[in-house]
Amino acid sequence: MQTMQKDNLIAIHDFCVNHRIDISFISSLQQTGLIEITNRNETFFIDIDQLPQLEKIIRFYYELDINLEGIETITHLLGRISAMRDEITMLRNKLRFYETNDNRTD
């Protein structure tokens, strides 16, 4: 696992207080593998890079009333969509390359 600098970490307690959510919810997300938690000196942290994902999950759960199993499914599907978009972009770039090279030989 990569080492994380303390500047890139947010204490889970502080995050939960600011967002008015229960720490047990964050623990549940960690247990299901939706987020990763770092333990430093008996204080639990989340990497700042996970904040957009965590805030999206919080909206799903609290605003849209989607359970953890549903959130896992949505997260998985969104990841697949993102991977497919990346692949489409790569394939379009390859196609442009070959179209450009094909036009030069004519």
mmCIF file of N, CA and C in Angstrom:
data_model
loop_
_atom_site.group_PDB
_atom_site.id
_atom_site.type_symbol
_atom_site.label_atom_id
_atom_site.label_comp_id
_atom_site.label_asym_id
_atom_site.label_seq_id
_atom_site.Cartn_x
_atom_site.Cartn_y
_atom_site.Cartn_z
ATOM 1 N N MET A 1 0.839 -1.186 0.000
ATOM 2 C CA MET A 1 0.000 0.000 0.000
ATOM 3 C C MET A 1 0.879 1.243 0.000
ATOM 4 N N GLN A 2 0.431 2.273 -0.705
ATOM 5 C CA GLN A 2 1.200 3.501 -0.780
ATOM 6 C C GLN A 2 1.142 4.246 0.545
ATOM 7 N N THR A 3 2.227 4.958 0.829
ATOM 8 C CA THR A 3 2.219 5.793 2.017
ATOM 9 C C THR A 3 1.543 7.112 1.665
ATOM 10 N N MET A 4 0.724 7.587 2.575
ATOM 11 C CA MET A 4 -0.009 8.820 2.349
ATOM 12 C C MET A 4 0.500 9.888 3.304
ATOM 13 N N GLN A 5 0.686 11.081 2.782
ATOM 14 C CA GLN A 5 1.093 12.173 3.641
ATOM 15 C C GLN A 5 -0.115 12.626 4.436
ATOM 16 N N LYS A 6 0.158 13.122 5.644
ATOM 17 C CA LYS A 6 -0.924 13.529 6.525
ATOM 18 C C LYS A 6 -1.761 14.646 5.910
ATOM 19 N N ASP A 7 -1.155 15.481 5.054
ATOM 20 C CA ASP A 7 -1.885 16.575 4.414
ATOM 21 C C ASP A 7 -2.995 16.068 3.501
ATOM 22 N N ASN A 8 -2.858 14.854 3.002
ATOM 23 C CA ASN A 8 -3.852 14.295 2.095
ATOM 24 C C ASN A 8 -4.935 13.503 2.817
ATOM 25 N N LEU A 9 -4.926 13.535 4.136
ATOM 26 C CA LEU A 9 -5.877 12.756 4.920
ATOM 27 C C LEU A 9 -6.815 13.674 5.695
ATOM 28 N N ILE A 10 -8.051 13.224 5.827
ATOM 29 C CA ILE A 10 -9.051 13.936 6.620
ATOM 30 C C ILE A 10 -9.532 12.983 7.697
ATOM 31 N N ALA A 11 -9.556 13.472 8.930
ATOM 32 C CA ALA A 11 -10.035 12.644 10.033
ATOM 33 C C ALA A 11 -11.505 12.315 9.808
ATOM 34 N N ILE A 12 -11.829 11.050 9.935
ATOM 35 C CA ILE A 12 -13.214 10.618 9.721
ATOM 36 C C ILE A 12 -14.158 11.288 10.708
ATOM 37 N N HIS A 13 -13.721 11.439 11.939
ATOM 38 C CA HIS A 13 -14.562 12.112 12.942
ATOM 39 C C HIS A 13 -14.935 13.511 12.469
ATOM 40 N N ASP A 14 -13.969 14.268 11.996
ATOM 41 C CA ASP A 14 -14.231 15.633 11.516
ATOM 42 C C ASP A 14 -15.163 15.620 10.309
ATOM 43 N N PHE A 15 -14.920 14.691 9.399
ATOM 44 C CA PHE A 15 -15.770 14.580 8.213
ATOM 45 C C PHE A 15 -17.216 14.302 8.614
ATOM 46 N N CYS A 16 -17.384 13.353 9.530
ATOM 47 C CA CYS A 16 -18.736 12.976 9.954
ATOM 48 C C CYS A 16 -19.442 14.127 10.674
ATOM 49 N N VAL A 17 -18.727 14.855 11.505
ATOM 50 C CA VAL A 17 -19.319 15.997 12.205
ATOM 51 C C VAL A 17 -19.754 17.052 11.185
ATOM 52 N N ASN A 18 -18.888 17.358 10.218
ATOM 53 C CA ASN A 18 -19.213 18.379 9.213
ATOM 54 C C ASN A 18 -20.368 17.978 8.306
ATOM 55 N N HIS A 19 -20.491 16.698 8.023
ATOM 56 C CA HIS A 19 -21.561 16.225 7.141
ATOM 57 C C HIS A 19 -22.783 15.704 7.898
ATOM 58 N N ARG A 20 -22.684 15.727 9.214
ATOM 59 C CA ARG A 20 -23.777 15.272 10.084
ATOM 60 C C ARG A 20 -24.207 13.844 9.765
ATOM 61 N N ILE A 21 -23.208 12.975 9.689
ATOM 62 C CA ILE A 21 -23.482 11.558 9.476
ATOM 63 C C ILE A 21 -22.812 10.760 10.587
ATOM 64 N N ASP A 22 -23.284 9.553 10.775
ATOM 65 C CA ASP A 22 -22.770 8.684 11.826
ATOM 66 C C ASP A 22 -21.499 7.984 11.361
ATOM 67 N N ILE A 23 -20.548 7.847 12.255
ATOM 68 C CA ILE A 23 -19.287 7.179 11.939
ATOM 69 C C ILE A 23 -19.531 5.719 11.541
ATOM 70 N N SER A 24 -20.555 5.106 12.079
ATOM 71 C CA SER A 24 -20.839 3.709 11.723
ATOM 72 C C SER A 24 -21.164 3.569 10.233
ATOM 73 N N PHE A 25 -21.713 4.608 9.621
ATOM 74 C CA PHE A 25 -21.983 4.576 8.187
ATOM 75 C C PHE A 25 -20.671 4.480 7.409
ATOM 76 N N ILE A 26 -19.684 5.266 7.805
ATOM 77 C CA ILE A 26 -18.371 5.229 7.160
ATOM 78 C C ILE A 26 -17.739 3.849 7.356
ATOM 79 N N SER A 27 -17.891 3.295 8.542
ATOM 80 C CA SER A 27 -17.366 1.957 8.827
ATOM 81 C C SER A 27 -18.027 0.921 7.911
ATOM 82 N N SER A 28 -19.325 1.047 7.693
ATOM 83 C CA SER A 28 -20.039 0.128 6.798
ATOM 84 C C SER A 28 -19.518 0.236 5.368
ATOM 85 N N LEU A 29 -19.232 1.455 4.942
ATOM 86 C CA LEU A 29 -18.700 1.654 3.598
ATOM 87 C C LEU A 29 -17.325 0.999 3.452
ATOM 88 N N GLN A 30 -16.538 1.095 4.510
ATOM 89 C CA GLN A 30 -15.218 0.479 4.493
ATOM 90 C C GLN A 30 -15.340 -1.045 4.469
ATOM 91 N N GLN A 31 -16.270 -1.589 5.233
ATOM 92 C CA GLN A 31 -16.460 -3.041 5.289
ATOM 93 C C GLN A 31 -16.926 -3.605 3.949
ATOM 94 N N THR A 32 -17.708 -2.827 3.201
ATOM 95 C CA THR A 32 -18.179 -3.291 1.895
ATOM 96 C C THR A 32 -17.164 -3.023 0.789
ATOM 97 N N GLY A 33 -16.073 -2.325 1.119
ATOM 98 C CA GLY A 33 -15.033 -2.054 0.141
ATOM 99 C C GLY A 33 -15.274 -0.827 -0.711
ATOM 100 N N LEU A 34 -16.255 -0.018 -0.345
ATOM 101 C CA LEU A 34 -16.550 1.178 -1.133
ATOM 102 C C LEU A 34 -15.549 2.307 -0.883
ATOM 103 N N ILE A 35 -14.942 2.330 0.300
ATOM 104 C CA ILE A 35 -13.904 3.309 0.612
ATOM 105 C C ILE A 35 -12.798 2.626 1.392
ATOM 106 N N GLU A 36 -11.640 3.287 1.451
ATOM 107 C CA GLU A 36 -10.527 2.781 2.249
ATOM 108 C C GLU A 36 -10.285 3.743 3.398
ATOM 109 N N ILE A 37 -10.008 3.184 4.559
ATOM 110 C CA ILE A 37 -9.743 3.964 5.762
ATOM 111 C C ILE A 37 -8.310 3.706 6.198
ATOM 112 N N THR A 38 -7.630 4.765 6.616
ATOM 113 C CA THR A 38 -6.269 4.670 7.123
ATOM 114 C C THR A 38 -6.289 4.893 8.626
ATOM 115 N N ASN A 39 -5.583 4.046 9.364
ATOM 116 C CA ASN A 39 -5.495 4.162 10.817
ATOM 117 C C ASN A 39 -4.112 4.666 11.182
ATOM 118 N N ARG A 40 -4.061 5.824 11.832
ATOM 119 C CA ARG A 40 -2.799 6.390 12.303
ATOM 120 C C ARG A 40 -2.957 6.770 13.761
ATOM 121 N N ASN A 41 -2.211 6.111 14.607
ATOM 122 C CA ASN A 41 -2.230 6.420 16.052
ATOM 123 C C ASN A 41 -3.651 6.420 16.623
ATOM 124 N N GLU A 42 -4.399 5.370 16.281
ATOM 125 C CA GLU A 42 -5.768 5.190 16.781
ATOM 126 C C GLU A 42 -6.747 6.250 16.276
ATOM 127 N N THR A 43 -6.359 7.010 15.260
ATOM 128 C CA THR A 43 -7.258 7.958 14.609
ATOM 129 C C THR A 43 -7.469 7.464 13.189
ATOM 130 N N PHE A 44 -8.709 7.493 12.733
ATOM 131 C CA PHE A 44 -9.042 6.981 11.413
ATOM 132 C C PHE A 44 -9.192 8.138 10.438
ATOM 133 N N PHE A 45 -8.637 7.927 9.245
ATOM 134 C CA PHE A 45 -8.622 8.961 8.218
ATOM 135 C C PHE A 45 -9.116 8.403 6.897
ATOM 136 N N ILE A 46 -9.528 9.322 6.037
ATOM 137 C CA ILE A 46 -9.855 8.986 4.659
ATOM 138 C C ILE A 46 -8.991 9.871 3.771
ATOM 139 N N ASP A 47 -8.505 9.299 2.685
ATOM 140 C CA ASP A 47 -7.684 10.053 1.746
ATOM 141 C C ASP A 47 -8.556 11.080 1.031
ATOM 142 N N ILE A 48 -8.004 12.259 0.832
ATOM 143 C CA ILE A 48 -8.748 13.356 0.210
ATOM 144 C C ILE A 48 -9.219 12.995 -1.201
ATOM 145 N N ASP A 49 -8.491 12.109 -1.882
ATOM 146 C CA ASP A 49 -8.877 11.693 -3.230
ATOM 147 C C ASP A 49 -10.187 10.908 -3.251
ATOM 148 N N GLN A 50 -10.590 10.361 -2.108
ATOM 149 C CA GLN A 50 -11.830 9.594 -2.036
ATOM 150 C C GLN A 50 -13.057 10.474 -1.747
ATOM 151 N N LEU A 51 -12.833 11.746 -1.443
ATOM 152 C CA LEU A 51 -13.947 12.618 -1.056
ATOM 153 C C LEU A 51 -15.056 12.712 -2.103
ATOM 154 N N PRO A 52 -14.751 12.914 -3.378
ATOM 155 C CA PRO A 52 -15.853 12.983 -4.350
ATOM 156 C C PRO A 52 -16.711 11.711 -4.343
ATOM 157 N N GLN A 53 -16.051 10.561 -4.300
ATOM 158 C CA GLN A 53 -16.779 9.289 -4.259
ATOM 159 C C GLN A 53 -17.602 9.168 -2.979
ATOM 160 N N LEU A 54 -16.997 9.525 -1.850
ATOM 161 C CA LEU A 54 -17.693 9.430 -0.571
ATOM 162 C C LEU A 54 -18.895 10.357 -0.528
ATOM 163 N N GLU A 55 -18.756 11.568 -1.028
ATOM 164 C CA GLU A 55 -19.877 12.505 -1.031
ATOM 165 C C GLU A 55 -20.995 12.038 -1.956
ATOM 166 N N LYS A 56 -20.631 11.398 -3.073
ATOM 167 C CA LYS A 56 -21.633 10.832 -3.977
ATOM 168 C C LYS A 56 -22.394 9.713 -3.264
ATOM 169 N N ILE A 57 -21.669 8.862 -2.550
ATOM 170 C CA ILE A 57 -22.289 7.757 -1.814
ATOM 171 C C ILE A 57 -23.226 8.301 -0.742
ATOM 172 N N ILE A 58 -22.815 9.336 -0.049
ATOM 173 C CA ILE A 58 -23.654 9.947 0.994
ATOM 174 C C ILE A 58 -24.960 10.458 0.389
ATOM 175 N N ARG A 59 -24.861 11.082 -0.783
ATOM 176 C CA ARG A 59 -26.093 11.554 -1.450
ATOM 177 C C ARG A 59 -26.986 10.380 -1.817
ATOM 178 N N PHE A 60 -26.416 9.311 -2.357
ATOM 179 C CA PHE A 60 -27.214 8.134 -2.698
ATOM 180 C C PHE A 60 -27.949 7.615 -1.468
ATOM 181 N N TYR A 61 -27.241 7.524 -0.372
ATOM 182 C CA TYR A 61 -27.778 6.895 0.834
ATOM 183 C C TYR A 61 -28.787 7.792 1.548
ATOM 184 N N TYR A 62 -28.413 9.033 1.794
ATOM 185 C CA TYR A 62 -29.252 9.901 2.621
ATOM 186 C C TYR A 62 -30.301 10.675 1.828
ATOM 187 N N GLU A 63 -29.974 11.107 0.621
ATOM 188 C CA GLU A 63 -30.928 11.895 -0.145
ATOM 189 C C GLU A 63 -31.826 11.044 -1.027
ATOM 190 N N LEU A 64 -31.281 9.972 -1.586
ATOM 191 C CA LEU A 64 -32.053 9.123 -2.485
ATOM 192 C C LEU A 64 -32.541 7.842 -1.822
ATOM 193 N N ASP A 65 -32.133 7.637 -0.569
ATOM 194 C CA ASP A 65 -32.571 6.489 0.221
ATOM 195 C C ASP A 65 -32.230 5.150 -0.448
ATOM 196 N N ILE A 66 -31.002 5.058 -0.988
ATOM 197 C CA ILE A 66 -30.534 3.831 -1.611
ATOM 198 C C ILE A 66 -29.699 3.065 -0.592
ATOM 199 N N ASN A 67 -29.981 1.783 -0.424
ATOM 200 C CA ASN A 67 -29.246 0.985 0.565
ATOM 201 C C ASN A 67 -27.832 0.671 0.074
ATOM 202 N N LEU A 68 -27.006 0.114 0.967
ATOM 203 C CA LEU A 68 -25.604 -0.140 0.634
ATOM 204 C C LEU A 68 -25.440 -1.093 -0.545
ATOM 205 N N GLU A 69 -26.295 -2.109 -0.629
ATOM 206 C CA GLU A 69 -26.210 -3.050 -1.750
ATOM 207 C C GLU A 69 -26.483 -2.331 -3.062
ATOM 208 N N GLY A 70 -27.461 -1.445 -3.059
ATOM 209 C CA GLY A 70 -27.759 -0.651 -4.251
ATOM 210 C C GLY A 70 -26.616 0.276 -4.610
ATOM 211 N N ILE A 71 -25.996 0.871 -3.593
ATOM 212 C CA ILE A 71 -24.860 1.763 -3.823
ATOM 213 C C ILE A 71 -23.689 0.983 -4.412
ATOM 214 N N GLU A 72 -23.454 -0.228 -3.906
ATOM 215 C CA GLU A 72 -22.386 -1.069 -4.466
ATOM 216 C C GLU A 72 -22.634 -1.335 -5.945
ATOM 217 N N THR A 73 -23.884 -1.658 -6.282
ATOM 218 C CA THR A 73 -24.234 -1.945 -7.669
ATOM 219 C C THR A 73 -24.058 -0.706 -8.535
ATOM 220 N N ILE A 74 -24.550 0.421 -8.069
ATOM 221 C CA ILE A 74 -24.426 1.668 -8.825
ATOM 222 C C ILE A 74 -22.963 2.026 -9.031
ATOM 223 N N THR A 75 -22.178 1.908 -7.979
ATOM 224 C CA THR A 75 -20.751 2.233 -8.066
ATOM 225 C C THR A 75 -20.050 1.329 -9.071
ATOM 226 N N HIS A 76 -20.375 0.053 -9.032
ATOM 227 C CA HIS A 76 -19.788 -0.901 -9.986
ATOM 228 C C HIS A 76 -20.163 -0.533 -11.420
ATOM 229 N N LEU A 77 -21.435 -0.245 -11.637
ATOM 230 C CA LEU A 77 -21.886 0.093 -12.991
ATOM 231 C C LEU A 77 -21.281 1.407 -13.479
ATOM 232 N N LEU A 78 -21.184 2.395 -12.605
ATOM 233 C CA LEU A 78 -20.558 3.665 -12.988
ATOM 234 C C LEU A 78 -19.085 3.466 -13.337
ATOM 235 N N GLY A 79 -18.416 2.586 -12.614
ATOM 236 C CA GLY A 79 -17.026 2.262 -12.938
ATOM 237 C C GLY A 79 -16.898 1.608 -14.306
ATOM 238 N N ARG A 80 -17.816 0.721 -14.607
ATOM 239 C CA ARG A 80 -17.801 0.061 -15.923
ATOM 240 C C ARG A 80 -18.081 1.054 -17.038
ATOM 241 N N ILE A 81 -19.021 1.976 -16.798
ATOM 242 C CA ILE A 81 -19.324 3.004 -17.797
ATOM 243 C C ILE A 81 -18.098 3.872 -18.047
ATOM 244 N N SER A 82 -17.422 4.247 -16.985
ATOM 245 C CA SER A 82 -16.219 5.065 -17.114
ATOM 246 C C SER A 82 -15.137 4.336 -17.906
ATOM 247 N N ALA A 83 -14.937 3.062 -17.612
ATOM 248 C CA ALA A 83 -13.948 2.268 -18.343
ATOM 249 C C ALA A 83 -14.327 2.157 -19.816
ATOM 250 N N MET A 84 -15.607 1.993 -20.093
ATOM 251 C CA MET A 84 -16.065 1.897 -21.481
ATOM 252 C C MET A 84 -15.868 3.225 -22.210
ATOM 253 N N ARG A 85 -16.118 4.335 -21.531
ATOM 254 C CA ARG A 85 -15.874 5.654 -22.145
ATOM 255 C C ARG A 85 -14.407 5.818 -22.488
ATOM 256 N N ASP A 86 -13.535 5.398 -21.558
ATOM 257 C CA ASP A 86 -12.095 5.481 -21.820
ATOM 258 C C ASP A 86 -11.718 4.641 -23.030
ATOM 259 N N GLU A 87 -12.299 3.458 -23.119
ATOM 260 C CA GLU A 87 -12.004 2.577 -24.254
ATOM 261 C C GLU A 87 -12.510 3.173 -25.561
ATOM 262 N N ILE A 88 -13.693 3.757 -25.536
ATOM 263 C CA ILE A 88 -14.245 4.397 -26.743
ATOM 264 C C ILE A 88 -13.346 5.550 -27.189
ATOM 265 N N THR A 89 -12.873 6.348 -26.236
ATOM 266 C CA THR A 89 -11.969 7.452 -26.564
ATOM 267 C C THR A 89 -10.691 6.932 -27.202
ATOM 268 N N MET A 90 -10.123 5.869 -26.626
ATOM 269 C CA MET A 90 -8.911 5.275 -27.176
ATOM 270 C C MET A 90 -9.157 4.761 -28.596
ATOM 271 N N LEU A 91 -10.282 4.082 -28.800
ATOM 272 C CA LEU A 91 -10.591 3.535 -30.119
ATOM 273 C C LEU A 91 -10.826 4.642 -31.135
ATOM 274 N N ARG A 92 -11.470 5.723 -30.724
ATOM 275 C CA ARG A 92 -11.671 6.866 -31.624
ATOM 276 C C ARG A 92 -10.335 7.480 -32.023
ATOM 277 N N ASN A 93 -9.437 7.592 -31.046
ATOM 278 C CA ASN A 93 -8.120 8.138 -31.350
ATOM 279 C C ASN A 93 -7.367 7.257 -32.333
ATOM 280 N N LYS A 94 -7.453 5.940 -32.147
ATOM 281 C CA LYS A 94 -6.812 5.016 -33.095
ATOM 282 C C LYS A 94 -7.431 5.150 -34.480
ATOM 283 N N LEU A 95 -8.751 5.253 -34.519
ATOM 284 C CA LEU A 95 -9.444 5.382 -35.801
ATOM 285 C C LEU A 95 -9.014 6.660 -36.509
ATOM 286 N N ARG A 96 -8.932 7.762 -35.772
ATOM 287 C CA ARG A 96 -8.481 9.027 -36.367
ATOM 288 C C ARG A 96 -7.064 8.887 -36.916
ATOM 289 N N PHE A 97 -6.213 8.202 -36.168
ATOM 290 C CA PHE A 97 -4.834 7.995 -36.603
ATOM 291 C C PHE A 97 -4.806 7.262 -37.940
ATOM 292 N N TYR A 98 -5.571 6.170 -38.040
ATOM 293 C CA TYR A 98 -5.568 5.388 -39.272
ATOM 294 C C TYR A 98 -6.256 6.128 -40.416
ATOM 295 N N GLU A 99 -7.302 6.892 -40.108
ATOM 296 C CA GLU A 99 -7.965 7.683 -41.144
ATOM 297 C C GLU A 99 -7.009 8.751 -41.678
ATOM 298 N N THR A 100 -6.260 9.378 -40.804
ATOM 299 C CA THR A 100 -5.303 10.402 -41.203
ATOM 300 C C THR A 100 -4.199 9.794 -42.050
ATOM 301 N N ASN A 101 -3.674 8.659 -41.639
ATOM 302 C CA ASN A 101 -2.615 7.992 -42.405
ATOM 303 C C ASN A 101 -3.133 7.472 -43.734
ATOM 304 N N ASP A 102 -4.373 7.018 -43.763
ATOM 305 C CA ASP A 102 -4.968 6.503 -45.001
ATOM 306 C C ASP A 102 -5.153 7.644 -46.005
ATOM 307 N N ASN A 103 -5.533 8.818 -45.538
ATOM 308 C CA ASN A 103 -5.724 9.971 -46.419
ATOM 309 C C ASN A 103 -4.403 10.448 -46.992
ATOM 310 N N ARG A 104 -3.301 10.267 -46.290
ATOM 311 C CA ARG A 104 -1.986 10.704 -46.777
ATOM 312 C C ARG A 104 -1.475 9.832 -47.913
ATOM 313 N N THR A 105 -1.911 8.573 -47.960
ATOM 314 C CA THR A 105 -1.410 7.672 -49.002
ATOM 315 C C THR A 105 -2.178 7.830 -50.297
ATOM 316 N N ASP A 106 -3.307 8.534 -50.263
ATOM 317 C CA ASP A 106 -4.123 8.689 -51.490
ATOM 318 C C ASP A 106 -3.609 9.771 -52.382
#
